[in-house]
Amino acid sequence: MNKESENIQERDLKKELESYQERSFIDILFKSPLSLIKRKPIYSFLVTFPIGLIIALASTYVFIVQGDNFWVIDDILLFTTIIIVTPPGMLSYYKKRKNKKIEEEFPDFLRDIAESNGSGMTLTQAVHKARKGSYGKLSPEIKKMSDQISWGISFNEALKRFSGRVKTPLIERSVSLITEAEKAGGDVTDILNAAAKDARKVKMLEKDRKGNMAMYVVIIYVAFFVFLAVILILYNSFIPVMTEATSSTEGLSRTGLMAGSFDPDLYQRIFFHASAIQGFCSGLVAGKMGEGDVKAGLKHSVVLSLIAYVVFLIF
């Protein structure tokens, strides 16, 4: 009877785990929004966008409708955009950094499992032993795998669930290699060692690629600063000349402009718009080229847009 009750409890636990994994997006969003944002930082837009919209509308009412200062709309739009994109950008950055640390420890974990299995331990015992080891950011995931295996979940299934939580190409590739090779009837120790070597080589290639692409990120920053310098030179040389030309009778006859038709503030705003848009888009390109992900460029976009704002504020 005790064994039957234990089997029933194990089946119930498995059903609960499966139902948790299969919960709908809406269900998770309303019951546990923080866990959803933690898993997928891009969903933080669902929070930051309404907040940014409310701030934009309130600022527009206070400074434009009540204060009658139309040009402050540029500042409102810029800072609203920063409020909206900064949290998703930072959360994506920290998640990506955490996943990279997990990937760095993953080959060592597979190697240790292979060594323990080769010495006569079962995979269950090997995972329980690895639970006591030090694997940095990977340690909490190993503890989850150990708990799941102790509840009766197979090693392969625990690996698949781990891959589903982390969701990186390297982890998914390694887990797929292990599960498919084991289905084909290969030796588990050899499979794990092969997966560990493969993961280590992939990480080395990623480091080489990142080192090579870092130069392109620097070039994007340099190109933006050159663009900003050209805009400032053009503004400081073009605006005063046109202002002086339209303010004198000789200038009016030579340029064919009517008095008051040239607005220096308007051109300053146009140059600022060009610089801010250039900075934001350059940041996205830097993220794509440097880290292979447009979301990784949000932090660059915020920095470059703020630089453009400060430069025009000072000069």
PDB file of C-alpha atoms in Angstrom:
ATOM      1  CA  MET A   1       0.000   0.000   0.000  1.00  0.00           C
ATOM      2  CA  ASN A   2       2.858   2.358   0.808  1.00  0.00           C
ATOM      3  CA  LYS A   3       4.424   1.769  -2.607  1.00  0.00           C
ATOM      4  CA  GLU A   4       1.083   2.319  -4.310  1.00  0.00           C
ATOM      5  CA  SER A   5       0.532   5.582  -2.435  1.00  0.00           C
ATOM      6  CA  GLU A   6       4.057   6.724  -3.344  1.00  0.00           C
ATOM      7  CA  ASN A   7       3.419   5.952  -7.013  1.00  0.00           C
ATOM      8  CA  ILE A   8       0.156   7.906  -6.857  1.00  0.00           C
ATOM      9  CA  GLN A   9       1.951  10.883  -5.288  1.00  0.00           C
ATOM     10  CA  GLU A  10       4.634  10.752  -7.984  1.00  0.00           C
ATOM     11  CA  ARG A  11       2.006  10.715 -10.723  1.00  0.00           C
ATOM     12  CA  ASP A  12       0.235  13.667  -9.107  1.00  0.00           C
ATOM     13  CA  LEU A  13       3.496  15.606  -8.935  1.00  0.00           C
ATOM     14  CA  LYS A  14       4.203  14.881 -12.592  1.00  0.00           C
ATOM     15  CA  LYS A  15       0.720  16.061 -13.567  1.00  0.00           C
ATOM     16  CA  GLU A  16       1.186  19.281 -11.590  1.00  0.00           C
ATOM     17  CA  LEU A  17       4.543  19.910 -13.258  1.00  0.00           C
ATOM     18  CA  GLU A  18       3.092  19.273 -16.708  1.00  0.00           C
ATOM     19  CA  SER A  19       0.118  21.541 -16.053  1.00  0.00           C
ATOM     20  CA  TYR A  20       2.501  24.276 -14.851  1.00  0.00           C
ATOM     21  CA  GLN A  21       4.536  23.981 -18.034  1.00  0.00           C
ATOM     22  CA  GLU A  22       1.410  24.091 -20.216  1.00  0.00           C
ATOM     23  CA  ARG A  23      -0.222  27.118 -18.608  1.00  0.00           C
ATOM     24  CA  SER A  24      -1.362  29.709 -21.111  1.00  0.00           C
ATOM     25  CA  PHE A  25       0.357  33.045 -21.590  1.00  0.00           C
ATOM     26  CA  ILE A  26      -2.666  34.964 -20.236  1.00  0.00           C
ATOM     27  CA  ASP A  27      -2.832  32.747 -17.136  1.00  0.00           C
ATOM     28  CA  ILE A  28       0.833  33.323 -16.316  1.00  0.00           C
ATOM     29  CA  LEU A  29       0.552  37.039 -17.120  1.00  0.00           C
ATOM     30  CA  PHE A  30      -2.182  37.667 -14.562  1.00  0.00           C
ATOM     31  CA  LYS A  31      -1.171  35.174 -11.878  1.00  0.00           C
ATOM     32  CA  SER A  32       2.611  35.557 -11.972  1.00  0.00           C
ATOM     33  CA  PRO A  33       3.679  38.529 -14.143  1.00  0.00           C
ATOM     34  CA  LEU A  34       7.099  38.843 -12.504  1.00  0.00           C
ATOM     35  CA  SER A  35       8.016  35.251 -13.341  1.00  0.00           C
ATOM     36  CA  LEU A  36       6.932  35.824 -16.938  1.00  0.00           C
ATOM     37  CA  ILE A  37       9.030  38.996 -17.229  1.00  0.00           C
ATOM     38  CA  LYS A  38      11.964  37.212 -15.603  1.00  0.00           C
ATOM     39  CA  ARG A  39      11.740  34.426 -18.164  1.00  0.00           C
ATOM     40  CA  LYS A  40      11.118  36.745 -21.136  1.00  0.00           C
ATOM     41  CA  PRO A  41      12.268  40.333 -20.411  1.00  0.00           C
ATOM     42  CA  ILE A  42      10.718  41.572 -23.659  1.00  0.00           C
ATOM     43  CA  TYR A  43       7.293  41.251 -21.991  1.00  0.00           C
ATOM     44  CA  SER A  44       8.257  44.080 -19.628  1.00  0.00           C
ATOM     45  CA  PHE A  45       7.089  46.328 -22.489  1.00  0.00           C
ATOM     46  CA  LEU A  46       3.576  45.448 -21.295  1.00  0.00           C
ATOM     47  CA  VAL A  47       4.392  47.371 -18.112  1.00  0.00           C
ATOM     48  CA  THR A  48       6.708  50.122 -19.327  1.00  0.00           C
ATOM     49  CA  PHE A  49       4.599  51.132 -22.346  1.00  0.00           C
ATOM     50  CA  PRO A  50       1.470  52.105 -20.324  1.00  0.00           C
ATOM     51  CA  ILE A  51       3.659  53.876 -17.752  1.00  0.00           C
ATOM     52  CA  GLY A  52       5.490  55.790 -20.482  1.00  0.00           C
ATOM     53  CA  LEU A  53       2.218  56.664 -22.201  1.00  0.00           C
ATOM     54  CA  ILE A  54       0.716  58.017 -18.968  1.00  0.00           C
ATOM     55  CA  ILE A  55       3.841  60.096 -18.274  1.00  0.00           C
ATOM     56  CA  ALA A  56       3.809  61.431 -21.848  1.00  0.00           C
ATOM     57  CA  LEU A  57       0.152  62.457 -21.676  1.00  0.00           C
ATOM     58  CA  ALA A  58       0.552  64.057 -18.247  1.00  0.00           C
ATOM     59  CA  SER A  59       3.693  65.946 -19.331  1.00  0.00           C
ATOM     60  CA  THR A  60       1.991  67.104 -22.534  1.00  0.00           C
ATOM     61  CA  TYR A  61      -0.940  68.470 -20.553  1.00  0.00           C
ATOM     62  CA  VAL A  62       1.274  70.249 -17.985  1.00  0.00           C
ATOM     63  CA  PHE A  63       3.948  71.705 -20.268  1.00  0.00           C
ATOM     64  CA  ILE A  64       2.110  72.204 -23.567  1.00  0.00           C
ATOM     65  CA  VAL A  65      -1.599  72.604 -22.888  1.00  0.00           C
ATOM     66  CA  GLN A  66      -1.136  74.521 -19.634  1.00  0.00           C
ATOM     67  CA  GLY A  67       2.347  75.959 -20.170  1.00  0.00           C
ATOM     68  CA  ASP A  68       1.957  76.738 -23.909  1.00  0.00           C
ATOM     69  CA  ASN A  69       5.488  75.509 -24.734  1.00  0.00           C
ATOM     70  CA  PHE A  70       5.204  73.333 -27.840  1.00  0.00           C
ATOM     71  CA  TRP A  71       8.906  72.546 -28.320  1.00  0.00           C
ATOM     72  CA  VAL A  72       9.115  70.694 -25.028  1.00  0.00           C
ATOM     73  CA  ILE A  73       7.381  67.864 -26.914  1.00  0.00           C
ATOM     74  CA  ASP A  74      10.850  66.734 -28.084  1.00  0.00           C
ATOM     75  CA  ASP A  75      12.023  66.255 -24.521  1.00  0.00           C
ATOM     76  CA  ILE A  76       8.805  64.451 -23.627  1.00  0.00           C
ATOM     77  CA  LEU A  77       9.105  62.031 -26.555  1.00  0.00           C
ATOM     78  CA  LEU A  78      12.779  61.328 -25.887  1.00  0.00           C
ATOM     79  CA  PHE A  79      12.416  60.604 -22.187  1.00  0.00           C
ATOM     80  CA  THR A  80       9.193  58.659 -22.715  1.00  0.00           C
ATOM     81  CA  THR A  81      11.054  56.431 -25.186  1.00  0.00           C
ATOM     82  CA  ILE A  82      13.888  55.965 -22.690  1.00  0.00           C
ATOM     83  CA  ILE A  83      11.411  55.063 -19.930  1.00  0.00           C
ATOM     84  CA  ILE A  84       9.772  52.490 -22.199  1.00  0.00           C
ATOM     85  CA  VAL A  85      12.899  50.788 -23.597  1.00  0.00           C
ATOM     86  CA  THR A  86      15.366  50.991 -20.675  1.00  0.00           C
ATOM     87  CA  PRO A  87      13.829  48.295 -18.396  1.00  0.00           C
ATOM     88  CA  PRO A  88      13.442  45.710 -21.218  1.00  0.00           C
ATOM     89  CA  GLY A  89      16.934  46.521 -22.429  1.00  0.00           C
ATOM     90  CA  MET A  90      18.522  46.154 -18.979  1.00  0.00           C
ATOM     91  CA  LEU A  91      16.557  43.003 -18.132  1.00  0.00           C
ATOM     92  CA  SER A  92      17.517  41.442 -21.470  1.00  0.00           C
ATOM     93  CA  TYR A  93      21.153  42.357 -20.820  1.00  0.00           C
ATOM     94  CA  TYR A  94      21.203  40.768 -17.355  1.00  0.00           C
ATOM     95  CA  LYS A  95      19.380  37.660 -18.571  1.00  0.00           C
ATOM     96  CA  LYS A  96      21.790  37.278 -21.477  1.00  0.00           C
ATOM     97  CA  ARG A  97      24.764  37.707 -19.146  1.00  0.00           C
ATOM     98  CA  LYS A  98      23.340  35.113 -16.745  1.00  0.00           C
ATOM     99  CA  ASN A  99      22.731  32.659 -19.597  1.00  0.00           C
ATOM    100  CA  LYS A 100      26.290  33.129 -20.827  1.00  0.00           C
ATOM    101  CA  LYS A 101      27.612  32.235 -17.377  1.00  0.00           C
ATOM    102  CA  ILE A 102      25.355  29.167 -17.357  1.00  0.00           C
ATOM    103  CA  GLU A 103      26.705  28.174 -20.774  1.00  0.00           C
ATOM    104  CA  GLU A 104      30.279  28.548 -19.554  1.00  0.00           C
ATOM    105  CA  GLU A 105      29.656  26.102 -16.695  1.00  0.00           C
ATOM    106  CA  PHE A 106      27.515  23.675 -18.708  1.00  0.00           C
ATOM    107  CA  PRO A 107      30.433  21.756 -20.366  1.00  0.00           C
ATOM    108  CA  ASP A 108      32.008  21.166 -16.933  1.00  0.00           C
ATOM    109  CA  PHE A 109      28.675  19.883 -15.617  1.00  0.00           C
ATOM    110  CA  LEU A 110      28.352  17.410 -18.507  1.00  0.00           C
ATOM    111  CA  ARG A 111      31.950  16.279 -18.060  1.00  0.00           C
ATOM    112  CA  ASP A 112      31.446  15.672 -14.333  1.00  0.00           C
ATOM    113  CA  ILE A 113      28.230  13.716 -15.010  1.00  0.00           C
ATOM    114  CA  ALA A 114      30.100  11.610 -17.574  1.00  0.00           C
ATOM    115  CA  GLU A 115      32.943  10.922 -15.137  1.00  0.00           C
ATOM    116  CA  SER A 116      30.531   9.942 -12.368  1.00  0.00           C
ATOM    117  CA  ASN A 117      28.572   7.707 -14.752  1.00  0.00           C
ATOM    118  CA  GLY A 118      31.793   6.147 -16.008  1.00  0.00           C
ATOM    119  CA  SER A 119      32.833   5.336 -12.441  1.00  0.00           C
ATOM    120  CA  GLY A 120      29.674   3.264 -11.935  1.00  0.00           C
ATOM    121  CA  MET A 121      27.090   5.786 -10.729  1.00  0.00           C
ATOM    122  CA  THR A 122      23.658   6.009 -12.284  1.00  0.00           C
ATOM    123  CA  LEU A 123      22.647   9.282 -13.943  1.00  0.00           C
ATOM    124  CA  THR A 124      20.363   9.995 -10.982  1.00  0.00           C
ATOM    125  CA  GLN A 125      23.225   9.562  -8.523  1.00  0.00           C
ATOM    126  CA  ALA A 126      25.536  11.605 -10.748  1.00  0.00           C
ATOM    127  CA  VAL A 127      23.105  14.551 -10.819  1.00  0.00           C
ATOM    128  CA  HIS A 128      22.589  14.366  -7.055  1.00  0.00           C
ATOM    129  CA  LYS A 129      26.373  14.447  -6.622  1.00  0.00           C
ATOM    130  CA  ALA A 130      26.710  17.401  -9.006  1.00  0.00           C
ATOM    131  CA  ARG A 131      24.106  19.236  -6.929  1.00  0.00           C
ATOM    132  CA  LYS A 132      26.743  19.607  -4.196  1.00  0.00           C
ATOM    133  CA  GLY A 133      29.312  21.053  -6.596  1.00  0.00           C
ATOM    134  CA  SER A 134      30.068  24.688  -7.396  1.00  0.00           C
ATOM    135  CA  TYR A 135      28.872  25.695 -10.864  1.00  0.00           C
ATOM    136  CA  GLY A 136      28.115  29.374 -10.367  1.00  0.00           C
ATOM    137  CA  LYS A 137      24.870  30.495 -12.030  1.00  0.00           C
ATOM    138  CA  LEU A 138      24.245  26.921 -13.177  1.00  0.00           C
ATOM    139  CA  SER A 139      23.989  25.555  -9.611  1.00  0.00           C
ATOM    140  CA  PRO A 140      20.309  26.569  -9.046  1.00  0.00           C
ATOM    141  CA  GLU A 141      19.357  24.846 -12.310  1.00  0.00           C
ATOM    142  CA  ILE A 142      21.205  21.671 -11.288  1.00  0.00           C
ATOM    143  CA  LYS A 143      19.290  21.668  -8.003  1.00  0.00           C
ATOM    144  CA  LYS A 144      16.027  21.920  -9.930  1.00  0.00           C
ATOM    145  CA  MET A 145      17.080  19.023 -12.148  1.00  0.00           C
ATOM    146  CA  SER A 146      18.036  16.994  -9.083  1.00  0.00           C
ATOM    147  CA  ASP A 147      14.649  17.671  -7.469  1.00  0.00           C
ATOM    148  CA  GLN A 148      12.786  16.726 -10.635  1.00  0.00           C
ATOM    149  CA  ILE A 149      14.764  13.484 -11.001  1.00  0.00           C
ATOM    150  CA  SER A 150      14.058  12.640  -7.356  1.00  0.00           C
ATOM    151  CA  TRP A 151      10.328  13.013  -8.146  1.00  0.00           C
ATOM    152  CA  GLY A 152      10.617  10.329 -10.824  1.00  0.00           C
ATOM    153  CA  ILE A 153      11.317  12.432 -13.931  1.00  0.00           C
ATOM    154  CA  SER A 154      13.905  10.922 -16.268  1.00  0.00           C
ATOM    155  CA  PHE A 155      17.334  12.481 -16.800  1.00  0.00           C
ATOM    156  CA  ASN A 156      16.508  13.350 -20.417  1.00  0.00           C
ATOM    157  CA  GLU A 157      13.220  14.975 -19.449  1.00  0.00           C
ATOM    158  CA  ALA A 158      14.944  17.011 -16.719  1.00  0.00           C
ATOM    159  CA  LEU A 159      17.504  18.158 -19.291  1.00  0.00           C
ATOM    160  CA  LYS A 160      14.732  19.153 -21.715  1.00  0.00           C
ATOM    161  CA  ARG A 161      12.973  21.190 -19.032  1.00  0.00           C
ATOM    162  CA  PHE A 162      16.276  22.854 -18.145  1.00  0.00           C
ATOM    163  CA  SER A 163      16.761  23.687 -21.842  1.00  0.00           C
ATOM    164  CA  GLY A 164      13.230  25.124 -21.952  1.00  0.00           C
ATOM    165  CA  ARG A 165      13.947  27.408 -18.985  1.00  0.00           C
ATOM    166  CA  VAL A 166      17.276  28.727 -20.274  1.00  0.00           C
ATOM    167  CA  LYS A 167      16.430  28.715 -24.012  1.00  0.00           C
ATOM    168  CA  THR A 168      19.857  29.389 -25.516  1.00  0.00           C
ATOM    169  CA  PRO A 169      21.023  27.877 -28.823  1.00  0.00           C
ATOM    170  CA  LEU A 170      24.014  26.203 -27.169  1.00  0.00           C
ATOM    171  CA  ILE A 171      21.983  24.496 -24.428  1.00  0.00           C
ATOM    172  CA  GLU A 172      19.260  23.423 -26.857  1.00  0.00           C
ATOM    173  CA  ARG A 173      21.894  22.042 -29.255  1.00  0.00           C
ATOM    174  CA  SER A 174      23.661  20.066 -26.509  1.00  0.00           C
ATOM    175  CA  VAL A 175      20.444  18.688 -25.004  1.00  0.00           C
ATOM    176  CA  SER A 176      19.181  17.671 -28.445  1.00  0.00           C
ATOM    177  CA  LEU A 177      22.506  15.927 -29.136  1.00  0.00           C
ATOM    178  CA  ILE A 178      22.348  14.007 -25.848  1.00  0.00           C
ATOM    179  CA  THR A 179      18.722  12.907 -26.174  1.00  0.00           C
ATOM    180  CA  GLU A 180      18.970  11.873 -29.836  1.00  0.00           C
ATOM    181  CA  ALA A 181      22.252  10.003 -29.322  1.00  0.00           C
ATOM    182  CA  GLU A 182      20.860   8.147 -26.319  1.00  0.00           C
ATOM    183  CA  LYS A 183      17.759   7.158 -28.310  1.00  0.00           C
ATOM    184  CA  ALA A 184      20.083   5.716 -30.949  1.00  0.00           C
ATOM    185  CA  GLY A 185      21.581   3.464 -28.279  1.00  0.00           C
ATOM    186  CA  GLY A 186      24.978   5.085 -27.720  1.00  0.00           C
ATOM    187  CA  ASP A 187      27.071   4.857 -24.583  1.00  0.00           C
ATOM    188  CA  VAL A 188      25.887   7.534 -22.129  1.00  0.00           C
ATOM    189  CA  THR A 189      29.390   8.397 -20.925  1.00  0.00           C
ATOM    190  CA  ASP A 190      30.695   8.885 -24.473  1.00  0.00           C
ATOM    191  CA  ILE A 191      27.608  10.915 -25.396  1.00  0.00           C
ATOM    192  CA  LEU A 192      28.029  13.283 -22.450  1.00  0.00           C
ATOM    193  CA  ASN A 193      31.756  13.706 -23.117  1.00  0.00           C
ATOM    194  CA  ALA A 194      31.062  14.437 -26.793  1.00  0.00           C
ATOM    195  CA  ALA A 195      28.366  16.989 -25.865  1.00  0.00           C
ATOM    196  CA  ALA A 196      30.741  18.644 -23.369  1.00  0.00           C
ATOM    197  CA  LYS A 197      33.510  18.938 -25.998  1.00  0.00           C
ATOM    198  CA  ASP A 198      31.046  20.284 -28.560  1.00  0.00           C
ATOM    199  CA  ALA A 199      29.685  22.895 -26.139  1.00  0.00           C
ATOM    200  CA  ARG A 200      33.204  23.991 -25.203  1.00  0.00           C
ATOM    201  CA  LYS A 201      34.174  24.428 -28.869  1.00  0.00           C
ATOM    202  CA  VAL A 202      31.026  26.429 -29.559  1.00  0.00           C
ATOM    203  CA  LYS A 203      31.802  28.764 -26.641  1.00  0.00           C
ATOM    204  CA  MET A 204      35.343  29.274 -27.963  1.00  0.00           C
ATOM    205  CA  LEU A 205      33.960  30.155 -31.399  1.00  0.00           C
ATOM    206  CA  GLU A 206      31.480  32.599 -29.809  1.00  0.00           C
ATOM    207  CA  LYS A 207      34.300  34.337 -27.925  1.00  0.00           C
ATOM    208  CA  ASP A 208      36.313  34.663 -31.133  1.00  0.00           C
ATOM    209  CA  ARG A 209      33.296  36.044 -32.966  1.00  0.00           C
ATOM    210  CA  LYS A 210      32.559  38.531 -30.203  1.00  0.00           C
ATOM    211  CA  GLY A 211      36.166  39.714 -30.213  1.00  0.00           C
ATOM    212  CA  ASN A 212      36.089  40.192 -33.982  1.00  0.00           C
ATOM    213  CA  MET A 213      32.721  42.004 -33.963  1.00  0.00           C
ATOM    214  CA  ALA A 214      33.661  44.312 -31.078  1.00  0.00           C
ATOM    215  CA  MET A 215      35.599  46.444 -33.562  1.00  0.00           C
ATOM    216  CA  TYR A 216      32.418  47.013 -35.587  1.00  0.00           C
ATOM    217  CA  VAL A 217      30.606  48.211 -32.467  1.00  0.00           C
ATOM    218  CA  VAL A 218      33.421  50.713 -31.893  1.00  0.00           C
ATOM    219  CA  ILE A 219      33.120  51.821 -35.538  1.00  0.00           C
ATOM    220  CA  ILE A 220      29.386  52.437 -35.057  1.00  0.00           C
ATOM    221  CA  TYR A 221      30.110  54.628 -32.015  1.00  0.00           C
ATOM    222  CA  VAL A 222      32.831  56.528 -33.906  1.00  0.00           C
ATOM    223  CA  ALA A 223      30.509  57.003 -36.907  1.00  0.00           C
ATOM    224  CA  PHE A 224      27.816  58.421 -34.611  1.00  0.00           C
ATOM    225  CA  PHE A 225      30.233  60.897 -33.010  1.00  0.00           C
ATOM    226  CA  VAL A 226      31.445  61.953 -36.469  1.00  0.00           C
ATOM    227  CA  PHE A 227      27.823  62.445 -37.552  1.00  0.00           C
ATOM    228  CA  LEU A 228      27.165  64.476 -34.398  1.00  0.00           C
ATOM    229  CA  ALA A 229      30.254  66.628 -35.008  1.00  0.00           C
ATOM    230  CA  VAL A 230      29.188  67.323 -38.613  1.00  0.00           C
ATOM    231  CA  ILE A 231      25.697  68.285 -37.438  1.00  0.00           C
ATOM    232  CA  LEU A 232      27.130  70.685 -34.834  1.00  0.00           C
ATOM    233  CA  ILE A 233      29.540  72.257 -37.320  1.00  0.00           C
ATOM    234  CA  LEU A 234      26.733  72.665 -39.841  1.00  0.00           C
ATOM    235  CA  TYR A 235      24.449  74.142 -37.210  1.00  0.00           C
ATOM    236  CA  ASN A 236      27.034  76.614 -35.876  1.00  0.00           C
ATOM    237  CA  SER A 237      28.066  77.739 -39.367  1.00  0.00           C
ATOM    238  CA  PHE A 238      24.714  77.609 -41.171  1.00  0.00           C
ATOM    239  CA  ILE A 239      22.287  78.996 -38.609  1.00  0.00           C
ATOM    240  CA  PRO A 240      24.171  82.256 -37.777  1.00  0.00           C
ATOM    241  CA  VAL A 241      24.694  83.060 -41.470  1.00  0.00           C
ATOM    242  CA  MET A 242      21.054  82.526 -42.364  1.00  0.00           C
ATOM    243  CA  THR A 243      19.890  84.461 -39.326  1.00  0.00           C
ATOM    244  CA  GLU A 244      22.081  87.408 -40.220  1.00  0.00           C
ATOM    245  CA  ALA A 245      21.056  87.247 -43.879  1.00  0.00           C
ATOM    246  CA  THR A 246      17.331  87.334 -43.165  1.00  0.00           C
ATOM    247  CA  SER A 247      17.679  90.124 -40.605  1.00  0.00           C
ATOM    248  CA  SER A 248      19.150  92.641 -43.027  1.00  0.00           C
ATOM    249  CA  THR A 249      17.698  94.302 -46.120  1.00  0.00           C
ATOM    250  CA  GLU A 250      20.690  93.276 -48.216  1.00  0.00           C
ATOM    251  CA  GLY A 251      20.360  89.723 -47.029  1.00  0.00           C
ATOM    252  CA  LEU A 252      16.667  89.672 -47.879  1.00  0.00           C
ATOM    253  CA  SER A 253      17.247  90.856 -51.438  1.00  0.00           C
ATOM    254  CA  ARG A 254      20.141  88.427 -51.956  1.00  0.00           C
ATOM    255  CA  THR A 255      18.468  85.323 -50.556  1.00  0.00           C
ATOM    256  CA  GLY A 256      14.933  86.107 -51.617  1.00  0.00           C
ATOM    257  CA  LEU A 257      13.663  85.294 -48.120  1.00  0.00           C
ATOM    258  CA  MET A 258      10.956  87.249 -46.397  1.00  0.00           C
ATOM    259  CA  ALA A 259      11.643  88.674 -42.966  1.00  0.00           C
ATOM    260  CA  GLY A 260      10.801  86.208 -40.247  1.00  0.00           C
ATOM    261  CA  SER A 261      10.639  83.237 -42.646  1.00  0.00           C
ATOM    262  CA  PHE A 262      13.779  81.668 -41.176  1.00  0.00           C
ATOM    263  CA  ASP A 263      13.347  80.147 -37.715  1.00  0.00           C
ATOM    264  CA  PRO A 264      16.648  79.098 -36.037  1.00  0.00           C
ATOM    265  CA  ASP A 265      14.830  77.070 -33.380  1.00  0.00           C
ATOM    266  CA  LEU A 266      13.095  75.022 -36.050  1.00  0.00           C
ATOM    267  CA  TYR A 267      16.390  74.031 -37.668  1.00  0.00           C
ATOM    268  CA  GLN A 268      17.929  73.295 -34.301  1.00  0.00           C
ATOM    269  CA  ARG A 269      15.063  70.871 -33.626  1.00  0.00           C
ATOM    270  CA  ILE A 270      15.486  69.261 -37.038  1.00  0.00           C
ATOM    271  CA  PHE A 271      19.191  68.667 -36.376  1.00  0.00           C
ATOM    272  CA  PHE A 272      18.400  67.328 -32.924  1.00  0.00           C
ATOM    273  CA  HIS A 273      15.773  64.958 -34.333  1.00  0.00           C
ATOM    274  CA  ALA A 274      18.273  63.667 -36.893  1.00  0.00           C
ATOM    275  CA  SER A 275      20.903  63.086 -34.182  1.00  0.00           C
ATOM    276  CA  ALA A 276      18.519  61.351 -31.766  1.00  0.00           C
ATOM    277  CA  ILE A 277      17.106  59.048 -34.467  1.00  0.00           C
ATOM    278  CA  GLN A 278      20.607  58.299 -35.724  1.00  0.00           C
ATOM    279  CA  GLY A 279      21.741  57.439 -32.181  1.00  0.00           C
ATOM    280  CA  PHE A 280      18.767  55.170 -31.472  1.00  0.00           C
ATOM    281  CA  CYS A 281      19.045  53.249 -34.744  1.00  0.00           C
ATOM    282  CA  SER A 282      22.837  53.003 -34.491  1.00  0.00           C
ATOM    283  CA  GLY A 283      22.418  51.422 -31.060  1.00  0.00           C
ATOM    284  CA  LEU A 284      20.138  48.718 -32.462  1.00  0.00           C
ATOM    285  CA  VAL A 285      22.646  47.989 -35.227  1.00  0.00           C
ATOM    286  CA  ALA A 286      25.460  47.808 -32.650  1.00  0.00           C
ATOM    287  CA  GLY A 287      23.491  45.227 -30.658  1.00  0.00           C
ATOM    288  CA  LYS A 288      22.806  43.112 -33.736  1.00  0.00           C
ATOM    289  CA  MET A 289      26.403  43.189 -34.926  1.00  0.00           C
ATOM    290  CA  GLY A 290      28.064  42.866 -31.538  1.00  0.00           C
ATOM    291  CA  GLU A 291      25.838  40.283 -29.867  1.00  0.00           C
ATOM    292  CA  GLY A 292      23.627  39.013 -32.664  1.00  0.00           C
ATOM    293  CA  ASP A 293      20.439  40.341 -31.048  1.00  0.00           C
ATOM    294  CA  VAL A 294      18.578  43.599 -31.737  1.00  0.00           C
ATOM    295  CA  LYS A 295      17.270  43.659 -28.134  1.00  0.00           C
ATOM    296  CA  ALA A 296      20.884  43.769 -26.939  1.00  0.00           C
ATOM    297  CA  GLY A 297      21.204  47.092 -28.770  1.00  0.00           C
ATOM    298  CA  LEU A 298      18.602  48.861 -26.628  1.00  0.00           C
ATOM    299  CA  LYS A 299      21.251  49.790 -24.060  1.00  0.00           C
ATOM    300  CA  HIS A 300      23.392  51.322 -26.824  1.00  0.00           C
ATOM    301  CA  SER A 301      20.346  53.168 -28.174  1.00  0.00           C
ATOM    302  CA  VAL A 302      19.597  54.751 -24.802  1.00  0.00           C
ATOM    303  CA  VAL A 303      23.228  55.833 -24.316  1.00  0.00           C
ATOM    304  CA  LEU A 304      23.613  57.343 -27.794  1.00  0.00           C
ATOM    305  CA  SER A 305      20.235  59.125 -27.657  1.00  0.00           C
ATOM    306  CA  LEU A 306      21.123  60.669 -24.292  1.00  0.00           C
ATOM    307  CA  ILE A 307      24.510  61.780 -25.656  1.00  0.00           C
ATOM    308  CA  ALA A 308      22.738  63.541 -28.536  1.00  0.00           C
ATOM    309  CA  TYR A 309      20.358  65.231 -26.085  1.00  0.00           C
ATOM    310  CA  VAL A 310      23.152  66.424 -23.769  1.00  0.00           C
ATOM    311  CA  VAL A 311      25.270  67.723 -26.659  1.00  0.00           C
ATOM    312  CA  PHE A 312      22.404  69.825 -28.049  1.00  0.00           C
ATOM    313  CA  LEU A 313      21.495  70.951 -24.537  1.00  0.00           C
ATOM    314  CA  ILE A 314      25.043  72.259 -23.967  1.00  0.00           C
ATOM    315  CA  PHE A 315      25.839  73.613 -27.421  1.00  0.00           C
TER     316      PHE A 315
END
